[in-house]
Amino acid sequence: MAFNFGAAAGAAAANPTGAFGGFGTTTTAPGSAFSFSAPTNTGTTGLFGATQNKGFGFGTGFGAAGTGTGLGTGLGTGLGFGGFSTQQQQPTLGGLFSQPAQAPSQSNQLINTASALSAPTLLGDERDAILAKWNQLQAFWGAGKGYFNTNIAPVEFTQENPFCRFKAVGFSCMPNNKDEDGLVVLVFNRKEVDIRNQQQQLVESLHKILGGNQTLTVNVEGVKTLPDDQTEVVIYVVERSPNGTSRRVPATTLYAHFEQVNIKTTLQQLGVTLSMARTELSPAQIKQLLQNPPAGVDPIIWEQAKVDNPDPEKLIPVPMVGFKELLRRLKVQDQMTKQHQTRLDIISEDISELQKNQTTTMAKIAQYKRKLMDLSHRTLQVLIKQEIQRKSGYAIQADEEQLRVQLDTIQCELNAPTQFKGRLNELMSQIRMQNHFGAVRAEERYYIDADLLQEIKQHLKQQQEGLSHLISIIKDDLEDIKLIEHGLNESIPIRGGIFS
């Protein structure tokens, strides 16, 4: 058996030809390569024994406690940092991103990792160099076990180890809701359409979960689609007091109620996969979060991410580990892009509707202006007639005579050849000349398209045919009239002879 590193005897081979049997496979094979007497492992699968991706512990700090969803669920989806301020069993942030408190175990872990990657002593020959390269590959990938000594347990390589290459730092929006707003996020493993169709039943079920108290009212703040056919529902509860006042239940209080074991089980039966309070972070929490790099992230990269933050007031650096996390963020980004496009389409439709309303309003305004002008003229005519009737029989007064003289003077100035009338005539002549030259230039500049010319010819031809048909009808009618006249003329003498 090639590369037999102390394999346990008597293990039945379920896959006798499989390679790399010792790294996370469920059985050992007598004929498999690189077999390190690995015990049966039913918790991992895959080539390198990939373990569950828990990120950097972000999920339990910023998401729901005990969900094990890692960084992605806590920050990437924009569901808020609820668990951060609601976990009363963790009054401080100590240990969230820091290393374990046991210094000896930490140093032993580092020594074992260094031994597995650089100088394993499992075989005592040149095969240890091959084993070191294999351990390095597993460390870079972030999955598998590193064997280095027969008397010491192997090192478990996870994506949190500092040698993992599949890491990056992105940015997520920080929530700006206060605890008094009472917003709690519930993530349902259902589609948005189903949630909206059963929204009333959902509200009633949540009210029953809260004890069916008549002083409490469950309200839905918003519903949003998430990737993988999940839906985010933001709710808040209003409590009414006997004196008539009302207030929102704080988000931490409502979240703590939902995290009770029996309540959480009931929520899971409704399809809830995650619950968290949407509250903003305090300045002290943000400061401690930024000062302590997550596990496995190089402090230099973390500091560079803080420098590259496009908006430190609204965004916070978020580590991304592994392709699954990158794929999840890509799905979230696509989902947000679709939502933005939908919102842009709605805004575009609203703008088009407003433009139509504006055009209609402008037309009505012009119509009302014309109507106002007509009414003003009619009113002026009525006033003139009324003034004439009122002044009838009276002599012209001095102010009226003065006004008549002024009007006569203005009329004479307008009619004077060298004054306004002559200038107006000259301007009118220039305008006519410009129109004439403009028409000539337009004829020289523009031409009729061949297709349009053909359509015009066809239209004129149809008009000509219609006129010819009309002329023929008129001629026939004229001939009929002549025959009628001729018949009448012949019948007149005959009637005269009869009556004579």
Short mmCIF file of C-alpha atoms in Angstrom, two decimals:
data_model
loop_
_atom_site.label_atom_id
_atom_site.label_comp_id
_atom_site.label_asym_id
_atom_site.label_seq_id
_atom_site.Cartn_x
_atom_site.Cartn_y
_atom_site.Cartn_z
CA MET A 1 0.00 0.00 0.00
CA ALA A 2 1.55 3.26 -1.15
CA PHE A 3 2.11 5.92 1.49
CA ASN A 4 0.73 3.85 4.35
CA PHE A 5 1.10 6.13 7.37
CA GLY A 6 -0.10 3.86 10.15
CA ALA A 7 -3.53 3.03 8.78
CA ALA A 8 -5.78 1.10 11.14
CA ALA A 9 -6.26 -2.53 10.15
CA GLY A 10 -9.61 -4.20 9.67
CA ALA A 11 -11.44 -1.21 8.11
CA ALA A 12 -13.79 -2.30 5.34
CA ALA A 13 -13.26 -0.28 2.17
CA ALA A 14 -16.45 1.22 0.88
CA ASN A 15 -14.54 2.88 -1.92
CA PRO A 16 -11.34 0.91 -2.51
CA THR A 17 -10.18 3.07 -5.40
CA GLY A 18 -10.82 6.50 -3.87
CA ALA A 19 -7.85 8.80 -3.38
CA PHE A 20 -7.10 10.98 -0.36
CA GLY A 21 -9.15 8.78 1.91
CA GLY A 22 -7.90 10.31 5.13
CA PHE A 23 -9.17 13.86 4.60
CA GLY A 24 -12.75 14.06 5.72
CA THR A 25 -14.02 10.85 4.10
CA THR A 26 -16.35 8.54 5.94
CA THR A 27 -14.29 5.33 5.63
CA THR A 28 -10.71 4.26 5.18
CA ALA A 29 -9.51 2.09 2.33
CA PRO A 30 -6.63 -0.37 2.46
CA GLY A 31 -5.55 0.53 -1.03
CA SER A 32 -6.10 4.30 -0.95
CA ALA A 33 -3.29 6.79 -1.06
CA PHE A 34 -2.42 9.24 1.74
CA SER A 35 -4.26 7.29 4.45
CA PHE A 36 -3.41 8.66 7.90
CA SER A 37 -5.58 6.39 10.05
CA ALA A 38 -8.25 9.09 10.07
CA PRO A 39 -11.22 8.18 12.24
CA THR A 40 -14.65 7.89 10.70
CA ASN A 41 -16.05 11.39 10.18
CA THR A 42 -19.72 11.74 9.43
CA GLY A 43 -19.82 15.50 9.78
CA THR A 44 -17.83 16.48 6.72
CA THR A 45 -17.93 15.64 3.06
CA GLY A 46 -16.02 16.47 -0.05
CA LEU A 47 -12.47 16.06 -1.26
CA PHE A 48 -10.80 18.05 1.48
CA GLY A 49 -13.29 17.37 4.24
CA ALA A 50 -14.86 20.80 4.00
CA THR A 51 -16.30 21.93 7.28
CA GLN A 52 -19.30 24.17 7.75
CA ASN A 53 -18.50 27.77 6.89
CA LYS A 54 -19.13 29.82 9.97
CA GLY A 55 -17.24 32.89 8.77
CA PHE A 56 -15.51 34.74 11.58
CA GLY A 57 -18.18 34.41 14.20
CA PHE A 58 -19.95 37.43 12.74
CA GLY A 59 -23.27 35.63 12.53
CA THR A 60 -23.62 34.99 16.23
CA GLY A 61 -22.60 38.53 17.04
CA PHE A 62 -24.62 40.44 14.50
CA GLY A 63 -27.36 37.97 13.73
CA ALA A 64 -29.52 35.61 15.71
CA ALA A 65 -27.83 33.71 18.51
CA GLY A 66 -27.03 30.10 17.75
CA THR A 67 -27.95 30.23 14.07
CA GLY A 68 -24.49 29.21 12.91
CA THR A 69 -24.96 31.15 9.69
CA GLY A 70 -21.72 33.04 10.05
CA LEU A 71 -20.86 36.42 8.67
CA GLY A 72 -23.20 36.31 5.70
CA THR A 73 -26.51 36.25 7.52
CA GLY A 74 -25.48 38.86 10.02
CA LEU A 75 -24.27 41.60 7.73
CA GLY A 76 -24.37 40.80 4.03
CA THR A 77 -28.11 40.80 3.48
CA GLY A 78 -28.57 44.18 5.10
CA LEU A 79 -30.80 42.72 7.79
CA GLY A 80 -29.11 44.76 10.46
CA PHE A 81 -26.94 44.20 13.47
CA GLY A 82 -29.74 43.17 15.78
CA GLY A 83 -28.08 40.42 17.75
CA PHE A 84 -25.22 42.72 18.66
CA SER A 85 -27.21 44.87 21.04
CA THR A 86 -29.73 42.30 22.19
CA GLN A 87 -27.61 39.47 23.50
CA GLN A 88 -27.72 40.26 27.17
CA GLN A 89 -25.42 37.40 28.02
CA GLN A 90 -22.61 39.29 26.24
CA PRO A 91 -22.51 42.76 27.79
CA THR A 92 -19.24 43.56 26.06
CA LEU A 93 -17.68 42.79 22.71
CA GLY A 94 -14.74 41.01 24.26
CA GLY A 95 -14.00 37.77 22.49
CA LEU A 96 -16.17 38.44 19.45
CA PHE A 97 -13.24 39.07 17.16
CA SER A 98 -10.35 38.56 19.57
CA GLN A 99 -8.40 35.35 20.05
CA PRO A 100 -9.25 32.88 22.85
CA ALA A 101 -8.15 33.82 26.31
CA GLN A 102 -6.11 30.67 26.86
CA ALA A 103 -2.63 31.78 25.87
CA PRO A 104 -0.98 28.33 26.24
CA SER A 105 -3.57 26.61 24.01
CA GLN A 106 -3.28 29.38 21.46
CA SER A 107 0.49 29.12 21.37
CA ASN A 108 0.28 25.34 21.06
CA GLN A 109 -2.17 25.73 18.19
CA LEU A 110 0.22 28.08 16.40
CA ILE A 111 3.16 25.72 17.01
CA ASN A 112 1.21 22.73 15.72
CA THR A 113 0.06 24.69 12.64
CA ALA A 114 3.63 25.77 11.91
CA SER A 115 4.86 22.20 12.32
CA ALA A 116 2.16 20.85 10.00
CA LEU A 117 2.94 23.39 7.32
CA SER A 118 6.75 23.45 7.48
CA ALA A 119 8.25 20.45 9.24
CA PRO A 120 5.95 17.44 9.78
CA THR A 121 7.66 14.46 11.43
CA LEU A 122 5.03 11.82 10.72
CA LEU A 123 7.12 9.51 8.52
CA GLY A 124 10.72 10.57 9.08
CA ASP A 125 11.72 10.51 5.40
CA GLU A 126 11.34 12.52 2.20
CA ARG A 127 7.60 11.92 2.20
CA ASP A 128 7.28 14.48 5.02
CA ALA A 129 8.12 17.19 2.48
CA ILE A 130 5.23 16.02 0.29
CA LEU A 131 2.99 15.97 3.34
CA ALA A 132 4.03 19.54 4.21
CA LYS A 133 3.05 20.74 0.73
CA TRP A 134 -0.26 18.94 1.03
CA ASN A 135 -0.91 20.60 4.40
CA GLN A 136 -0.06 23.97 2.87
CA LEU A 137 -2.56 23.34 0.08
CA GLN A 138 -5.25 22.49 2.63
CA ALA A 139 -4.40 25.59 4.67
CA PHE A 140 -4.60 27.78 1.58
CA TRP A 141 -7.96 26.23 0.68
CA GLY A 142 -9.24 26.47 4.26
CA ALA A 143 -10.46 22.88 4.64
CA GLY A 144 -9.08 19.54 5.78
CA LYS A 145 -6.74 18.21 8.47
CA GLY A 146 -2.99 18.63 8.74
CA TYR A 147 -1.15 15.55 10.03
CA PHE A 148 2.37 16.20 11.33
CA ASN A 149 3.05 13.86 14.29
CA THR A 150 1.86 10.42 15.27
CA ASN A 151 1.48 11.38 18.94
CA ILE A 152 -0.38 14.68 18.41
CA ALA A 153 -3.84 15.17 16.98
CA PRO A 154 -3.95 16.71 13.49
CA VAL A 155 -4.52 20.40 12.95
CA GLU A 156 -8.01 21.30 11.74
CA PHE A 157 -7.76 23.75 8.84
CA THR A 158 -10.75 26.06 8.50
CA GLN A 159 -11.33 29.16 6.46
CA GLU A 160 -10.63 31.18 9.60
CA ASN A 161 -6.96 30.25 9.60
CA PRO A 162 -4.62 33.09 8.59
CA PHE A 163 -3.23 31.11 5.62
CA CYS A 164 -6.56 30.80 3.80
CA ARG A 165 -6.32 32.61 0.48
CA PHE A 166 -10.02 32.94 -0.34
CA LYS A 167 -10.65 36.07 1.70
CA ALA A 168 -11.70 39.59 0.87
CA VAL A 169 -13.17 42.60 2.61
CA GLY A 170 -16.36 44.30 1.45
CA PHE A 171 -18.63 46.95 2.90
CA SER A 172 -22.17 46.79 4.25
CA CYS A 173 -24.61 49.47 5.32
CA MET A 174 -25.01 50.07 9.03
CA PRO A 175 -28.59 50.26 10.28
CA ASN A 176 -29.75 53.62 11.55
CA ASN A 177 -32.84 52.52 13.47
CA LYS A 178 -33.07 53.12 17.18
CA ASP A 179 -34.19 50.65 19.80
CA GLU A 180 -37.30 52.76 20.41
CA ASP A 181 -38.42 52.16 16.83
CA GLY A 182 -39.05 48.53 17.79
CA LEU A 183 -38.14 47.05 14.38
CA VAL A 184 -37.51 43.30 14.36
CA VAL A 185 -36.58 41.34 11.24
CA LEU A 186 -38.03 37.91 10.54
CA VAL A 187 -36.60 35.92 7.64
CA PHE A 188 -39.08 33.40 6.22
CA ASN A 189 -38.17 30.47 4.04
CA ARG A 190 -41.00 31.36 1.67
CA LYS A 191 -41.49 33.46 -1.43
CA GLU A 192 -42.58 37.07 -1.23
CA VAL A 193 -45.82 36.35 -3.09
CA ASP A 194 -46.87 33.76 -0.53
CA ILE A 195 -46.04 36.08 2.35
CA ARG A 196 -48.03 38.96 0.87
CA ASN A 197 -51.02 36.74 0.12
CA GLN A 198 -51.03 35.44 3.71
CA GLN A 199 -49.94 38.64 5.42
CA GLN A 200 -53.12 38.96 7.49
CA GLN A 201 -52.86 35.36 8.72
CA LEU A 202 -49.21 35.98 9.53
CA VAL A 203 -50.09 39.04 11.63
CA GLU A 204 -52.74 37.07 13.50
CA SER A 205 -50.30 34.21 14.17
CA LEU A 206 -47.68 36.62 15.53
CA HIS A 207 -50.35 38.22 17.72
CA LYS A 208 -51.18 34.80 19.14
CA ILE A 209 -47.48 34.18 19.77
CA LEU A 210 -47.41 37.39 21.78
CA GLY A 211 -50.16 36.00 24.00
CA GLY A 212 -53.19 37.41 22.19
CA ASN A 213 -53.09 40.53 24.37
CA GLN A 214 -55.65 43.03 23.14
CA THR A 215 -53.40 45.95 24.09
CA LEU A 216 -50.76 44.77 21.57
CA THR A 217 -50.99 45.33 17.83
CA VAL A 218 -48.61 43.73 15.31
CA ASN A 219 -47.75 45.92 12.32
CA VAL A 220 -45.74 45.09 9.20
CA GLU A 221 -43.18 47.75 8.33
CA GLY A 222 -42.03 46.20 5.06
CA VAL A 223 -41.60 43.03 3.01
CA LYS A 224 -38.53 42.42 0.86
CA THR A 225 -37.40 39.54 -1.33
CA LEU A 226 -34.13 37.76 -0.51
CA PRO A 227 -32.15 35.24 -2.57
CA ASP A 228 -32.94 31.52 -2.49
CA ASP A 229 -36.72 32.13 -2.28
CA GLN A 230 -36.52 33.76 1.13
CA THR A 231 -38.40 36.83 2.32
CA GLU A 232 -37.55 39.47 4.89
CA VAL A 233 -40.46 40.81 6.95
CA VAL A 234 -39.89 43.81 9.24
CA ILE A 235 -42.45 44.14 12.03
CA TYR A 236 -43.06 46.27 15.10
CA VAL A 237 -45.53 45.97 17.97
CA VAL A 238 -47.57 48.86 19.36
CA GLU A 239 -48.69 48.70 22.99
CA ARG A 240 -51.71 50.76 24.04
CA SER A 241 -52.12 51.78 27.66
CA PRO A 242 -55.51 52.14 29.42
CA ASN A 243 -55.22 55.95 29.44
CA GLY A 244 -55.24 56.02 25.64
CA THR A 245 -51.53 56.56 24.93
CA SER A 246 -49.50 54.16 22.84
CA ARG A 247 -45.87 53.31 22.35
CA ARG A 248 -43.76 50.89 20.38
CA VAL A 249 -42.29 47.92 22.16
CA PRO A 250 -38.47 48.25 22.11
CA ALA A 251 -36.71 46.07 19.57
CA THR A 252 -34.51 44.39 22.18
CA THR A 253 -37.54 43.44 24.29
CA LEU A 254 -39.43 41.99 21.33
CA TYR A 255 -36.34 40.15 20.09
CA ALA A 256 -35.70 38.66 23.53
CA HIS A 257 -39.29 37.38 23.58
CA PHE A 258 -38.87 35.77 20.17
CA GLU A 259 -35.63 34.09 21.28
CA GLN A 260 -37.34 32.09 24.00
CA VAL A 261 -37.17 28.36 23.30
CA ASN A 262 -40.91 27.73 22.98
CA ILE A 263 -41.52 30.93 21.01
CA LYS A 264 -38.61 30.20 18.70
CA THR A 265 -39.98 26.73 18.00
CA THR A 266 -43.37 28.22 17.12
CA LEU A 267 -41.73 30.72 14.80
CA GLN A 268 -39.82 27.93 13.08
CA GLN A 269 -43.11 26.16 12.46
CA LEU A 270 -44.28 29.32 10.70
CA GLY A 271 -41.22 29.19 8.45
CA VAL A 272 -38.97 31.67 10.28
CA THR A 273 -35.29 30.83 9.80
CA LEU A 274 -33.79 33.92 11.40
CA SER A 275 -34.89 36.73 13.68
CA MET A 276 -32.96 39.81 14.74
CA ALA A 277 -33.52 43.28 16.09
CA ARG A 278 -32.71 46.09 13.68
CA THR A 279 -30.92 48.61 15.86
CA GLU A 280 -27.98 50.90 15.26
CA LEU A 281 -24.54 50.32 16.75
CA SER A 282 -23.23 52.59 19.46
CA PRO A 283 -20.00 54.53 18.78
CA ALA A 284 -18.17 52.33 21.32
CA GLN A 285 -19.30 49.16 19.55
CA ILE A 286 -18.24 50.50 16.16
CA LYS A 287 -14.87 51.56 17.55
CA GLN A 288 -14.20 48.15 19.10
CA LEU A 289 -15.36 46.40 15.94
CA LEU A 290 -12.98 48.41 13.78
CA GLN A 291 -10.03 48.10 16.17
CA ASN A 292 -10.19 44.28 16.38
CA PRO A 293 -9.69 42.53 13.02
CA PRO A 294 -11.81 39.38 12.58
CA ALA A 295 -10.17 36.01 13.09
CA GLY A 296 -7.93 35.04 10.21
CA VAL A 297 -7.89 38.49 8.60
CA ASP A 298 -4.53 40.20 8.24
CA PRO A 299 -4.49 43.43 10.34
CA ILE A 300 -2.82 45.24 7.44
CA ILE A 301 -5.67 44.29 5.10
CA TRP A 302 -8.20 45.30 7.74
CA GLU A 303 -6.53 48.71 8.19
CA GLN A 304 -6.46 49.19 4.41
CA ALA A 305 -10.18 48.33 4.27
CA LYS A 306 -10.89 51.03 6.84
CA VAL A 307 -8.91 53.51 4.75
CA ASP A 308 -10.72 52.48 1.54
CA ASN A 309 -14.17 52.81 3.13
CA PRO A 310 -16.08 55.12 0.74
CA ASP A 311 -18.47 56.33 3.47
CA PRO A 312 -17.31 55.60 7.04
CA GLU A 313 -20.47 57.20 8.45
CA LYS A 314 -22.79 54.70 6.73
CA LEU A 315 -20.66 51.70 5.73
CA ILE A 316 -18.62 49.23 7.77
CA PRO A 317 -15.97 46.74 6.56
CA VAL A 318 -17.17 43.15 6.34
CA PRO A 319 -14.86 40.16 5.77
CA MET A 320 -15.84 37.68 3.08
CA VAL A 321 -14.48 34.14 3.36
CA GLY A 322 -14.89 31.50 0.70
CA PHE A 323 -16.77 31.25 -2.55
CA LYS A 324 -20.10 30.58 -0.85
CA GLU A 325 -20.00 33.94 0.87
CA LEU A 326 -19.00 35.63 -2.38
CA LEU A 327 -21.85 33.90 -4.22
CA ARG A 328 -24.31 34.91 -1.51
CA ARG A 329 -23.27 38.55 -1.72
CA LEU A 330 -23.51 38.38 -5.51
CA LYS A 331 -27.08 37.09 -5.22
CA VAL A 332 -27.93 39.84 -2.76
CA GLN A 333 -26.41 42.41 -5.11
CA ASP A 334 -28.43 41.07 -8.05
CA GLN A 335 -31.57 41.14 -5.91
CA MET A 336 -30.96 44.75 -4.89
CA THR A 337 -30.23 45.68 -8.50
CA LYS A 338 -33.58 44.21 -9.56
CA GLN A 339 -35.36 46.08 -6.78
CA HIS A 340 -33.66 49.32 -7.80
CA GLN A 341 -34.61 48.73 -11.43
CA THR A 342 -38.20 48.07 -10.41
CA ARG A 343 -38.23 51.27 -8.40
CA LEU A 344 -36.74 53.17 -11.35
CA ASP A 345 -39.46 51.77 -13.61
CA ILE A 346 -42.12 52.92 -11.15
CA ILE A 347 -40.54 56.38 -10.95
CA SER A 348 -40.36 56.53 -14.75
CA GLU A 349 -44.06 55.68 -15.00
CA ASP A 350 -44.87 58.33 -12.40
CA ILE A 351 -42.83 60.90 -14.32
CA SER A 352 -44.65 60.04 -17.57
CA GLU A 353 -47.99 60.37 -15.79
CA LEU A 354 -46.93 63.70 -14.30
CA GLN A 355 -45.83 64.92 -17.73
CA LYS A 356 -49.23 64.01 -19.16
CA ASN A 357 -50.94 65.79 -16.27
CA GLN A 358 -48.69 68.80 -16.82
CA THR A 359 -49.57 68.94 -20.51
CA THR A 360 -53.27 68.73 -19.68
CA THR A 361 -52.91 71.37 -16.99
CA MET A 362 -51.05 73.73 -19.34
CA ALA A 363 -53.77 73.33 -21.96
CA LYS A 364 -56.44 74.06 -19.36
CA ILE A 365 -54.51 77.11 -18.15
CA ALA A 366 -54.30 78.43 -21.72
CA GLN A 367 -58.01 77.76 -22.17
CA TYR A 368 -58.84 79.58 -18.95
CA LYS A 369 -56.62 82.50 -19.99
CA ARG A 370 -58.54 82.85 -23.23
CA LYS A 371 -61.80 82.59 -21.36
CA LEU A 372 -60.61 85.23 -18.89
CA MET A 373 -59.67 87.51 -21.79
CA ASP A 374 -63.10 87.08 -23.37
CA LEU A 375 -64.84 87.71 -20.06
CA SER A 376 -62.68 90.79 -19.52
CA HIS A 377 -63.66 92.19 -22.92
CA ARG A 378 -67.32 91.46 -22.27
CA THR A 379 -67.08 93.10 -18.87
CA LEU A 380 -65.41 96.14 -20.42
CA GLN A 381 -68.17 96.40 -23.03
CA VAL A 382 -70.80 96.18 -20.32
CA LEU A 383 -69.05 98.90 -18.35
CA ILE A 384 -68.83 101.09 -21.45
CA LYS A 385 -72.54 100.73 -22.17
CA GLN A 386 -73.40 101.34 -18.55
CA GLU A 387 -71.22 104.43 -18.45
CA ILE A 388 -72.82 105.73 -21.66
CA GLN A 389 -76.29 105.28 -20.24
CA ARG A 390 -75.26 106.92 -17.01
CA LYS A 391 -73.74 109.92 -18.78
CA SER A 392 -76.51 110.33 -21.33
CA GLY A 393 -78.03 113.83 -21.19
CA TYR A 394 -75.05 115.33 -19.42
CA ALA A 395 -72.53 117.71 -20.96
CA ILE A 396 -68.95 116.60 -21.49
CA GLN A 397 -67.00 117.26 -18.34
CA ALA A 398 -63.53 118.76 -18.11
CA ASP A 399 -61.71 115.51 -17.35
CA GLU A 400 -63.51 113.76 -20.20
CA GLU A 401 -62.58 116.57 -22.56
CA GLN A 402 -58.97 116.29 -21.44
CA LEU A 403 -59.04 112.53 -22.01
CA ARG A 404 -60.54 113.04 -25.50
CA VAL A 405 -57.77 115.47 -26.39
CA GLN A 406 -55.12 112.96 -25.27
CA LEU A 407 -56.71 110.20 -27.34
CA ASP A 408 -56.85 112.46 -30.41
CA THR A 409 -53.19 113.30 -29.94
CA ILE A 410 -52.22 109.66 -29.74
CA GLN A 411 -54.29 108.90 -32.83
CA CYS A 412 -52.56 111.67 -34.77
CA GLU A 413 -49.14 110.43 -33.74
CA LEU A 414 -49.98 106.93 -34.85
CA ASN A 415 -51.31 108.12 -38.20
CA ALA A 416 -48.35 110.45 -38.90
CA PRO A 417 -46.33 109.17 -41.92
CA THR A 418 -42.96 109.69 -40.25
CA GLN A 419 -43.98 108.33 -36.88
CA PHE A 420 -45.12 104.95 -35.65
CA LYS A 421 -47.36 104.06 -38.57
CA GLY A 422 -44.59 104.58 -41.09
CA ARG A 423 -42.19 102.54 -39.00
CA LEU A 424 -44.75 99.80 -38.62
CA ASN A 425 -45.28 99.71 -42.39
CA GLU A 426 -41.55 99.50 -42.91
CA LEU A 427 -41.24 96.67 -40.42
CA MET A 428 -44.10 94.83 -42.08
CA SER A 429 -42.38 95.16 -45.45
CA GLN A 430 -39.14 93.77 -44.06
CA ILE A 431 -40.98 90.85 -42.46
CA ARG A 432 -42.67 90.02 -45.77
CA MET A 433 -39.34 90.13 -47.57
CA GLN A 434 -37.73 87.87 -44.98
CA ASN A 435 -40.60 85.42 -45.25
CA HIS A 436 -40.27 85.44 -49.02
CA PHE A 437 -36.51 84.87 -48.94
CA GLY A 438 -36.94 82.26 -46.24
CA ALA A 439 -39.44 80.38 -48.40
CA VAL A 440 -37.06 80.54 -51.36
CA ARG A 441 -34.16 79.29 -49.27
CA ALA A 442 -36.34 76.55 -47.83
CA GLU A 443 -37.25 75.43 -51.34
CA GLU A 444 -33.60 75.35 -52.29
CA ARG A 445 -32.46 73.58 -49.17
CA TYR A 446 -35.04 70.87 -48.66
CA TYR A 447 -36.25 68.12 -50.93
CA ILE A 448 -38.99 65.53 -50.83
CA ASP A 449 -38.10 61.96 -50.10
CA ALA A 450 -38.78 59.51 -52.93
CA ASP A 451 -41.14 57.38 -50.86
CA LEU A 452 -42.99 60.43 -49.64
CA LEU A 453 -43.22 61.76 -53.18
CA GLN A 454 -44.67 58.44 -54.32
CA GLU A 455 -47.25 58.58 -51.55
CA ILE A 456 -48.18 62.13 -52.55
CA LYS A 457 -48.56 61.07 -56.18
CA GLN A 458 -50.72 58.16 -55.17
CA HIS A 459 -52.87 60.41 -53.04
CA LEU A 460 -53.24 62.98 -55.83
CA LYS A 461 -54.06 60.20 -58.27
CA GLN A 462 -56.83 58.98 -55.97
CA GLN A 463 -58.11 62.55 -55.64
CA GLN A 464 -58.06 62.92 -59.43
CA GLU A 465 -59.97 59.68 -59.88
CA GLY A 466 -62.51 60.82 -57.33
CA LEU A 467 -62.95 64.15 -59.10
CA SER A 468 -63.35 62.39 -62.47
CA HIS A 469 -66.00 60.11 -61.01
CA LEU A 470 -67.76 63.11 -59.50
CA ILE A 471 -67.65 64.97 -62.82
CA SER A 472 -69.13 61.97 -64.65
CA ILE A 473 -71.96 61.81 -62.11
CA ILE A 474 -72.64 65.53 -62.57
CA LYS A 475 -72.70 65.12 -66.35
CA ASP A 476 -75.17 62.26 -66.08
CA ASP A 477 -77.34 64.35 -63.79
CA LEU A 478 -77.22 67.28 -66.24
CA GLU A 479 -78.32 65.02 -69.08
CA ASP A 480 -81.19 63.74 -66.95
CA ILE A 481 -82.22 67.31 -66.16
CA LYS A 482 -82.13 68.23 -69.86
CA LEU A 483 -84.37 65.28 -70.68
CA ILE A 484 -86.78 66.36 -67.95
CA GLU A 485 -86.83 69.94 -69.29
CA HIS A 486 -87.36 68.72 -72.84
CA GLY A 487 -90.26 66.55 -71.71
CA LEU A 488 -91.82 69.43 -69.83
CA ASN A 489 -91.49 71.76 -72.82
CA GLU A 490 -93.26 69.28 -75.09
CA SER A 491 -96.10 68.68 -72.65
CA ILE A 492 -96.93 72.40 -72.25
CA PRO A 493 -98.32 73.01 -75.85
CA ILE A 494 -100.43 69.86 -75.66
CA ARG A 495 -102.02 71.01 -72.43
CA GLY A 496 -102.63 74.44 -73.94
CA GLY A 497 -104.56 72.89 -76.83
CA ILE A 498 -106.72 70.93 -74.50
CA PHE A 499 -107.77 73.89 -72.41
CA SER A 500 -108.35 76.18 -75.43
#
